[in-house]
Amino acid sequence: MSGSKAAVIRRGDYQAPSYQISEIVLDLRLDPENTEVYARLHFQRTAPAPVTELHLDGESLELLNLQRDGQVLAESEYRQTDAGLLLLNPPEAFILESRARIHPTANTSLSGLYHAGGQFLTQCEAEGFRRITYYLDRPDCLARFTVTLHAPQNSCPVLLANGNCMATGDEEGGWHWARWEDPYPKPAYLFAMVAGDLAVVRDQYRTASGRDVTLEIYVDERDTGACAQAMDSLKRAMRWDEEVYGREYDLDRYMIVATDSFNMGAMENKGLNIFNAKYVLASPETATDSDYQGIESVIAHEYFHNWTGNRVTLRDWFQLSLKEGLTVFRDQEFSADQNSRGVQRIGDVRRLRAAQFPEDAGPLAHPVRPDAYSEINNFYTATVYEKGAELVRMIHTLLGKAQFRQGMDLYFERHDGHAVTIEDFVAAMEDANQRDFSAFRRWYSQAGTPVLRAVGSYDPARHSYTLTLHQETPATPGQPVKEPVPIPVRIALLNTQGQRVPLDSVVGTSETVLLLEQSEQSWVFANLPDPVIPSILRGFSAPVRLQDPLDDEARSFLARHDDDPFNRWESTQDLAVKALLAAVADSATTPLPGALRNVIAATLADRQADPAFRAELLALPSEDYIGEQMPVVAVEAIHRARDGLMRAIGAQFANEWMGLYHDLAAVYQRDGLSIGRRRLRNLALSYLIASESGSHEEMTLHARQQYAQADNMTDRLAAFQLLAQHPHHDAEDILLDFYRKWHEYPLVIDKWFAVQAAAPRPQTLRQAEHLLVHPAFDWRVPNRVRAILGAFAANPTVFHAADGSGYTFYAEQIRRLDDLNPQTAARLATPLSRWQRYDAPRQQAMGAALKMLASKPGLSRDLAEVIQRSHPGKD
Ligand code: B3K
Ligand code: ZN
């Protein structure tokens, strides 16, 4: 790779800071082009001996003035470097005052302080604060913040920062100011401020101990009617954290600000969350059911960070999963309690498999607690978040609910107000319960997804069933040899009537957790008069790839009778995957084998079951998931096979689908049952269209009618998507119609872009090129960029077009984006890292795309690291 390699930061090199900053006073005069930042920092040495150099982080800052204890610093007392300032031979305690200039409009990276859409906003995690002022920008430096904002009253009537507003006032020239104090010492990554012309939606919350908290959501004036789901979710999350973890909110005010210009989902800044508008705004006309669910879970996630992340924070960035894995686990459990636990678990696992398993199997694989990075923003990954959550879930499974809570209580008791490590978390779980998790720690240090093989046999003479489990973790970059990890395997044994049989290992139970600690272990279950069918890894009790011994008959049985919703779904999926792989291998194979057909028939007939769950059972695995099961992803054959199976299921059950489609029609409501019914009905529509029975016009008629008449975005978008994928004579009109209707709603227009970039048609590449020059496209708005490029990279036959055109197009756009927003560019580049999964010509084309990116002048550290770790070449 050309270009210089960025410095690598290693976990083993951690050193406690030599100074602490007890207090920071910030004063910002906000101007979109030139903002002046004054900072007063109170330093105190914590190292035992004097230091010759104290490094302060600073990036893209124009230093105007620097004083120590009231004196301008002499040139011999400090040095400016590429990465900030070096204070030479600093005294034991001192006050440093700096004045610097920054440029919020020019800051298109959306890290630090930026000006977008008429607002001033900040994003400081992970290392954005150093782009605002010189500082010890590391999470183990906790200080009290006092922040004064000055801005023109006209353009910025609202001035917000963390904590409590202590005073406000007017100034000359139509300016005004506000002073905020946060009583909780915090690391700089949790600092935030917002200034702009925002409307506010207010509510009240009374905590369990009777304190009143004001809840505020700041949005554009015209969006005040679209905050109900966010506000309601927030209140439910606050209640849930009190009930389940005994944790209350700790300030008088909780503020959320929504913006269109944001690199990720949301940010948990103390008392002042900043959110991607996508996770705040919803109305039935503009947001789908899954948008509503996304809001519920992200609002909860950021709220839960107040304890897991903010009150107890990180010692260093290698510990990122300490807050992210734990908080994802907490938000998943919250959603499971609010909705259907089984459906929630299926969704969690689907996401894990779609994003984390491929990451863990490719060149970007890293442990949940990474050992090295050059750009920490590249480690906000599915491994740190989703696999991290699975590790916490396994601890929960191993301890049980009450003991897990004891562990959490001890964790909070020991570490409130401190910056700690994953080790501290595991130790609290052990100490609260007198357990030894030495071996479990490997899950945090070892990358790769273990393969769990199960073999079982029934012995009719002894009336016993023996289950042997074997584990093996494939090598990952830098970790050629793996040790066994403790794998909790939840199991039950079912008799031929589908009932769980008693397991005499623990009296009175018919479900148990086996702990596989060695490479291989066997368990014998006695007193079984009849053969049994094992239900293994119930609830997906560990993040592993299970290979089990079941034949089609056993799988169909479980698909109909297993009382574990996850395993019932899994068995159905396994049957579908098997059918699809057979069709991939030989296109003459019958697309819908009998076992699968019978299971589908049974699910269609099971009218008692929860419609959301039925929809999960009846939906086919994604093309990517099918590809994951193959040694080399057969892009086109997979697409054809999946289409073929859709068509066959559509045609075989055309009457049933039509029946469902009519029976489930209803006026829009937002309860869980209605959501499930919509989901199932739209699935029925997709099968009807796929069935291609009847004329094309006839089949798309329902979709066109639904598109035109829907009273909500879920139904409208589902129809719109189907019409975009199955072109017909008025496709253009519908595209135009959608745009005309929604052009004032950025979040809806994102959908419009994404649906077009996701269409599995050869014309999509041309279409994507057009969309990039559409007047509504904006390179500076990550949601918009992701709408096209994110959807494009997730479109298998287009992105992986055999001639490599998809890769070339894609890499060119990443190259362009890197100049504006390196963080988003690096994240979007990751699909190119999966080159080993494809055939030789594609490998070559992906390699060429990566090379092209590597040679970019001014390549960002973010993108450089992703390419360097992905690249087939060595250097
Ligand atoms: N903690 C933030 C993510 C920050 C990402 C920085 N690149 C959101 C979250 O996980 O809650
Ligand atoms: Zn988080």
Short mmCIF file of C-alpha atoms in Angstrom, two decimals, residues 25 105 109 123 147 263 295 307 325 431-432 448 475 504 515 552 560 615 697 707 851:
data_model
loop_
_atom_site.label_atom_id
_atom_site.label_comp_id
_atom_site.label_asym_id
_atom_site.label_seq_id
_atom_site.Cartn_x
_atom_site.Cartn_y
_atom_site.Cartn_z
CA VAL A 25 -14.22 26.10 31.74
CA THR A 105 -18.74 24.88 8.31
CA SER A 109 -16.09 15.05 8.94
CA GLN A 123 -19.69 14.76 18.15
CA VAL A 147 -19.58 25.76 29.31
CA ASN A 263 -22.33 9.93 11.24
CA ILE A 295 -36.44 4.52 17.58
CA TRP A 307 -25.22 4.16 33.73
CA GLY A 325 -21.75 -4.75 24.37
CA ASP A 431 -17.01 -11.73 43.02
CA ALA A 432 -20.73 -11.13 43.50
CA GLY A 448 -13.40 -15.88 15.33
CA ALA A 475 -7.79 -19.14 12.83
CA ASP A 504 -33.11 -36.25 35.33
CA LEU A 515 -21.41 -26.03 29.53
CA ASP A 552 -34.94 -33.50 7.22
CA ARG A 560 -43.50 -27.53 13.67
CA ALA A 615 -43.85 -13.81 9.18
CA GLU A 697 -50.36 -6.65 -14.63
CA TYR A 707 -49.14 1.92 -2.94
CA LYS A 851 -5.59 -0.80 -4.63
#
